[in-house]
Amino acid sequence: MKKIINKPEEVVPEMLEGFERSHSGLVRLLPEQRVVLRRTPKPPEKVALISGGGSGHEPSHAGYVGPGMLDAAVAGNVFASPNPEQLLAGLIALKNKAGVLMIIKNYSGDSMNFGLAADMAAEEGVTTDSVVVNDDVALAGRDKPDWRRGIAGTVLVHKIAGAAAEKGLPLAEVKRVAEKTIAGLGSMGVALTPCIVPEAGKPGFTLGDGEMEMGLGIHGEAGARKTPILPADAVAEELVKKIRDDVGLKSGERVAALVNGLGGTPPMELYIMARALHRLAGDAGLTIAWSLVGNYMTSLEMAGLSLTLLRLDPELEEFLAAPARTPALIQ
Amino acid sequence: MKKIINKPEEVVPEMLEGFERSHSGLVRLLPEQRVVLRRTPKPPEKVALISGGGSGHEPSHAGYVGPGMLDAAVAGNVFASPNPEQLLAGLIALKNKAGVLMIIKNYSGDSMNFGLAADMAAEEGVTTDSVVVNDDVALAGRDKPDWRRGIAGTVLVHKIAGAAAEKGLPLAEVKRVAEKTIAGLGSMGVALTPCIVPEAGKPGFTLGDGEMEMGLGIHGEAGARKTPILPADAVAEELVKKIRDDVGLKSGERVAALVNGLGGTPPMELYIMARALHRLAGDAGLTIAWSLVGNYMTSLEMAGLSLTLLRLDPELEEFLAAPARTPALIQ
């Protein structure tokens, strides 16, 4: 296991301490509960946003805490949901007049624990509602929403819902905007290597020397198929076709795009994929109106990447373009 | 060779095309010469800044082109200097009243080619001056400046000199500020894995399963020593001690810090190192007044990282805090 860490069982608290100290102007940490909050809270008349999930996906989600995006992020153990008590601590810290929207990636543990926390928070006077992001198009279509995992497209939900909340929209409206985003959002990943959960000490799966896996999940869950390593252009073509078909994108539409590195893939390769994505989008008559390239939702040190496309309309485009000032995304 | 690329000989032009298309609001590319320029040029009364070097270090240097930092970046082949004709094209594109400062990393090819380009540019009426960044403390002290390589600390020179130029300081003053930065700048890296130059197709060196190399250069040049993999805290201690001794940092001083990923190291590990760095700085009586954590100067997909410390004074701190809007650094 080649990692620059200390004790495997301490990676999460140590990483969070390093994160808080590196971004102390923007965030503060509740270390016991592993909750990252804005340094300067939002006024109570505005909807607050909370997200969270297993660790190992940095900068998700703490990297998106700040003006224009999230108000709190809760970190579980590596690839494990935060427990309801942690999530409750986050919800109580956000207690306000306007209510709290929970942005949940579609994993059973996350959904269950956010739900339990919301029930407990209600007794403390915290109003919540939730959306579930299931942008992974690799395994199932929109007719089987439960089978679809939440992956890197979640960052765009943070951005858009965050801007809607910052603008002062009420809870039901922020939820509507988030759900519209999710309805037009598709992502798919590809991996060249597995990753190693520190406490496990060995890879969760194997890939041969010349092999890649299409559609792999961000925790190493099985993908759609294994294949010999393909050229970047062929990888992009397969991912973009699958996403376009899933979202139903048509010529003439405007989209947002995310080329997301999984942790072990360098910027050079991400930009080669960005080139392919821009060319394919152009061929399909799609205009990329907003884009990101970088490590936005990783899988520890996994080599690989995902592509995300989002259907835009004027409302979503306005929210995407709005300012944000967070550790991992400033615009 | 596990990479998501197309033809190995096309990685640089394809990466640059993807870069330009991903950041078209900020930059434009001269594709033949592989020069990245600001979309909106700086007024001719302000000093312009140019940097460049081998590719494979993305987002360096094109990622720092934009208001508050560079005016042009020139990309060589992977780990190879841009040739004088490329650099000349960059210098001519920046021809102005105030002059152009060349920020050169200390490699013989880079120094020679920037020098040749400056001579040719002078005949075209371009005024230039230069600084050479040699922040790598791994192999030689300040008594042997030629032996010191230019590595990730170069990004801080871009930031500070960029702010000085944006403020309207004349060429000699921008150079003075850049040289003061270099005088107080120290970096050192560590690698867990080699990287593979695409056209070579195999690693440039080897490291055993449980082995790491301290002080490795960003092209895989030999470091200070190989060692069994150490805990993050021990790695940080060795790097910070070496940098502090080199720069001569004393208790009570204010510093800037950069925790830089080499391409294959995920944010989780970078933040664990950031924690160690903040603790060690605190123990040494140093105040980290400004910091970055992320992939700022990579070595293709190498797993590893470098630490950088910079001595601050009020002037440098003002320039570090100034706004910047570039593909890889916005503040």
XYZ file of C-alpha atoms in Angstrom, chain A:
331
model
C 0.000 0.000 0.000
C 1.807 3.121 -1.237
C 0.247 6.080 0.512
C 1.575 9.116 2.330
C -0.471 8.722 5.516
C 0.089 8.042 9.187
C -2.106 5.394 10.867
C -4.743 4.022 8.469
C -7.460 4.423 11.119
C -6.637 8.131 11.491
C -6.836 9.267 7.867
C -10.243 10.937 8.181
C -9.677 13.077 11.287
C -6.165 13.995 10.147
C -7.354 14.934 6.676
C -10.162 17.057 8.150
C -7.745 18.851 10.466
C -5.461 19.597 7.519
C -8.447 20.762 5.516
C -9.678 23.147 8.187
C -6.213 24.598 8.766
C -5.656 25.048 5.034
C -8.967 26.862 4.516
C -9.509 28.524 7.869
C -10.796 31.708 6.285
C -13.713 29.822 4.739
C -14.588 26.905 7.007
C -14.543 25.594 10.547
C -14.628 21.994 11.706
C -16.628 20.283 14.435
C -13.909 17.665 14.929
C -15.853 15.151 17.034
C -18.755 15.018 14.614
C -16.605 15.523 11.499
C -18.848 18.311 10.285
C -17.391 21.146 8.188
C -19.333 24.418 8.422
C -18.969 27.841 6.857
C -16.773 30.151 8.885
C -19.441 32.858 8.470
C -22.944 31.366 8.652
C -25.643 32.293 6.176
C -28.521 34.437 7.477
C -31.407 32.326 8.882
C -33.825 33.661 6.261
C -31.995 31.770 3.538
C -32.221 28.042 2.887
C -29.157 26.137 4.122
C -27.658 23.186 2.231
C -26.017 20.126 3.722
C -24.337 17.212 1.998
C -21.980 14.456 3.013
C -21.036 10.859 2.571
C -18.081 8.571 2.884
C -14.577 10.007 2.925
C -12.074 9.237 0.170
C -13.850 11.474 -2.357
C -12.070 14.723 -1.472
C -12.593 17.553 -2.190
C -16.183 16.260 -1.950
C -18.023 17.413 -0.019
C -16.228 19.722 2.425
C -14.492 21.436 -0.491
C -17.834 22.915 -1.532
C -18.685 24.568 1.785
C -18.779 28.317 1.415
C -20.742 31.222 -0.048
C -22.652 30.146 -3.155
C -22.599 26.426 -2.406
C -22.985 24.298 0.748
C -23.425 25.324 4.371
C -22.253 22.041 5.866
C -20.589 18.787 4.828
C -20.427 15.672 6.988
C -17.651 13.105 6.535
C -18.064 9.386 7.194
C -15.234 6.910 7.385
C -13.566 6.002 4.099
C -16.295 4.859 1.694
C -18.797 4.613 4.589
C -21.829 6.786 5.320
C -21.674 9.284 8.144
C -23.851 8.033 10.995
C -27.154 9.696 11.966
C -25.632 11.394 15.032
C -23.008 13.107 12.876
C -25.647 14.217 10.400
C -27.883 15.411 13.232
C -25.041 17.573 14.551
C -24.742 19.116 11.106
C -28.481 19.745 10.839
C -28.673 21.310 14.281
C -25.751 23.595 13.448
C -27.786 24.832 10.452
C -31.111 25.302 12.290
C -32.751 28.337 10.707
C -36.025 29.906 9.592
C -35.901 28.948 5.931
C -35.141 25.243 6.290
C -32.335 22.913 5.272
C -32.060 20.997 2.003
C -30.142 17.716 2.254
C -28.299 16.737 -0.945
C -27.840 12.971 -0.746
C -25.940 10.714 -3.129
C -27.963 7.611 -3.935
C -26.509 4.953 -1.629
C -28.702 3.027 0.783
C -26.592 3.893 3.835
C -26.553 7.599 3.029
C -30.297 7.716 2.360
C -31.125 5.828 5.543
C -28.836 7.873 7.781
C -29.863 11.247 6.372
C -33.491 10.158 6.842
C -32.961 9.142 10.462
C -31.083 12.356 11.155
C -33.873 14.432 9.612
C -36.436 12.736 11.861
C -34.347 13.478 14.940
C -33.675 17.041 13.751
C -37.413 17.672 13.324
C -37.813 17.104 17.065
C -35.213 19.826 17.582
C -37.175 22.222 15.387
C -35.085 21.883 12.228
C -37.097 21.897 8.997
C -35.579 19.688 6.324
C -36.267 18.409 2.884
C -34.052 16.352 0.602
C -33.036 15.481 -2.921
C -31.247 12.324 -4.029
C -28.622 12.548 -6.767
C -28.399 9.479 -9.019
C -26.434 10.704 -12.005
C -24.488 7.510 -12.829
C -25.806 6.263 -16.160
C -23.569 3.170 -16.333
C -25.868 0.503 -14.952
C -29.490 1.566 -15.191
C -31.787 3.968 -16.975
C -34.153 6.505 -15.466
C -36.845 3.816 -15.187
C -34.785 2.217 -12.392
C -33.744 5.234 -10.301
C -32.826 3.128 -7.284
C -30.120 1.357 -9.280
C -28.376 4.571 -10.231
C -25.511 5.731 -8.030
C -24.712 9.319 -7.123
C -21.314 10.355 -8.448
C -19.451 13.463 -9.636
C -22.480 15.278 -11.059
C -23.430 15.920 -7.433
C -20.980 18.843 -7.505
C -23.188 20.597 -10.073
C -26.214 20.099 -7.816
C -24.243 21.739 -4.994
C -23.398 24.660 -7.276
C -26.872 25.260 -8.656
C -28.870 24.660 -5.471
C -26.295 26.738 -3.609
C -26.832 29.698 -5.906
C -30.610 29.322 -5.653
C -30.395 29.332 -1.852
C -28.010 32.281 -1.863
C -30.506 34.206 -4.015
C -33.092 33.719 -1.281
C -35.436 31.201 -2.898
C -37.662 29.316 -0.424
C -37.031 25.652 0.408
C -39.576 24.236 -2.045
C -38.074 26.318 -4.848
C -34.478 25.358 -4.043
C -35.641 21.733 -4.067
C -37.396 22.248 -7.413
C -34.226 23.682 -8.935
C -32.107 20.840 -7.511
C -34.532 18.242 -8.873
C -34.557 19.893 -12.282
C -30.768 19.681 -12.223
C -30.837 15.994 -11.311
C -33.379 15.278 -14.069
C -30.942 16.580 -16.688
C -27.738 15.219 -15.197
C -25.735 12.210 -16.353
C -22.250 10.960 -15.463
C -20.150 7.920 -16.228
C -16.670 6.917 -15.134
C -13.830 4.720 -16.252
C -10.994 3.307 -14.159
C -7.493 2.126 -15.001
C -6.536 1.032 -11.494
C -8.307 0.083 -8.287
C -7.807 2.033 -5.082
C -6.905 0.881 -1.601
C -9.027 1.696 1.431
C -6.345 2.473 4.036
C -7.724 0.209 6.742
C -8.179 -2.660 4.259
C -4.609 -2.294 2.998
C -5.259 -4.004 -0.334
C -7.213 -3.204 -3.508
C -10.948 -3.847 -3.495
C -10.794 -5.355 -6.987
C -8.206 -6.022 -9.660
C -7.603 -4.871 -13.209
C -5.082 -6.469 -15.535
C -2.041 -4.587 -16.847
C -3.701 -3.663 -20.119
C -7.251 -3.482 -18.836
C -9.723 -0.745 -17.936
C -13.269 -0.823 -16.542
C -16.059 1.263 -18.033
C -18.758 2.560 -15.719
C -17.020 1.855 -12.439
C -18.512 3.427 -9.309
C -16.606 5.811 -7.063
C -16.126 3.113 -4.437
C -14.856 0.544 -6.914
C -18.304 -0.991 -7.453
C -18.456 -3.064 -10.634
C -18.949 -1.192 -13.872
C -20.622 -2.031 -17.141
C -17.713 -3.965 -18.662
C -13.981 -4.565 -18.619
C -12.072 -3.885 -21.815
C -8.496 -3.566 -23.018
C -7.348 0.047 -22.561
C -8.944 2.194 -25.258
C -7.684 5.473 -26.711
C -9.012 8.584 -24.969
C -11.193 9.486 -27.944
C -12.868 6.063 -27.900
C -13.417 6.257 -24.142
C -14.974 9.698 -24.514
C -17.185 8.519 -27.367
C -18.593 5.646 -25.324
C -19.168 7.767 -22.215
C -20.703 10.696 -24.080
C -23.030 8.476 -26.111
C -24.262 6.725 -22.988
C -24.813 10.026 -21.155
C -26.491 11.738 -24.135
C -28.868 8.825 -24.567
C -29.666 8.745 -20.864
C -30.318 12.469 -20.517
C -31.945 12.675 -23.948
C -29.746 15.567 -25.069
C -30.586 16.892 -28.527
C -28.786 19.044 -31.042
C -29.115 22.735 -30.226
C -29.121 22.302 -26.470
C -26.747 24.047 -24.068
C -24.967 21.924 -21.469
C -22.546 22.119 -18.562
C -19.650 19.645 -18.555
C -17.394 18.218 -15.870
C -14.244 16.222 -16.568
C -13.528 14.750 -13.159
C -10.307 13.034 -12.103
C -10.623 10.112 -9.696
C -7.454 10.969 -7.758
C -4.624 9.258 -9.611
C -5.094 10.807 -13.049
C -3.040 13.890 -13.899
C -4.352 17.110 -15.454
C -2.694 16.229 -18.794
C -5.006 13.249 -19.274
C -8.058 15.168 -18.066
C -7.424 17.865 -20.673
C -6.971 15.277 -23.421
C -10.410 13.979 -22.444
C -11.762 17.535 -22.325
C -10.631 17.956 -25.936
C -12.473 14.804 -26.947
C -15.556 15.897 -25.025
C -15.640 19.335 -26.669
C -15.247 17.778 -30.123
C -17.997 15.208 -29.502
C -20.306 17.854 -28.068
C -19.722 20.008 -31.123
C -20.447 17.086 -33.457
C -23.700 16.484 -31.577
C -24.756 20.126 -31.824
C -24.362 20.709 -28.096
C -22.900 23.967 -26.758
C -20.771 23.607 -23.621
C -21.683 26.800 -21.790
C -19.878 26.068 -18.503
C -17.243 23.507 -17.632
C -14.848 22.241 -15.001
C -11.745 20.049 -15.398
C -10.002 18.644 -12.330
C -10.268 16.457 -9.242
C -13.760 17.261 -7.946
C -14.935 13.878 -6.629
C -12.147 11.348 -6.234
C -11.947 7.672 -5.308
C -8.818 7.797 -3.185
C -5.855 7.269 -5.552
C -7.800 5.507 -8.307
C -6.515 6.252 -11.824
C -9.486 7.102 -13.972
C -12.008 9.816 -14.612
C -15.655 10.513 -15.175
C -17.529 12.728 -17.584
C -20.693 14.587 -16.612
C -23.137 16.467 -18.813
C -26.014 18.596 -17.567
C -28.879 19.992 -19.649
C -29.083 23.746 -19.118
C -31.927 26.194 -19.331
C -31.679 29.926 -18.601
C -32.487 29.422 -14.915
C -29.864 26.724 -14.346
C -27.306 28.629 -16.391
C -27.798 31.714 -14.254
C -27.261 29.700 -11.078
C -24.168 27.971 -12.496
C -22.653 31.332 -13.417
C -23.306 32.865 -9.986
C -20.329 33.548 -7.701
C -19.002 30.852 -5.381
C -16.165 30.984 -2.881
C -15.320 27.580 -1.478
C -12.068 25.670 -0.893
C -12.442 23.657 -4.103
C -14.428 25.968 -6.377
C -14.112 29.720 -6.701
C -15.724 31.682 -9.480
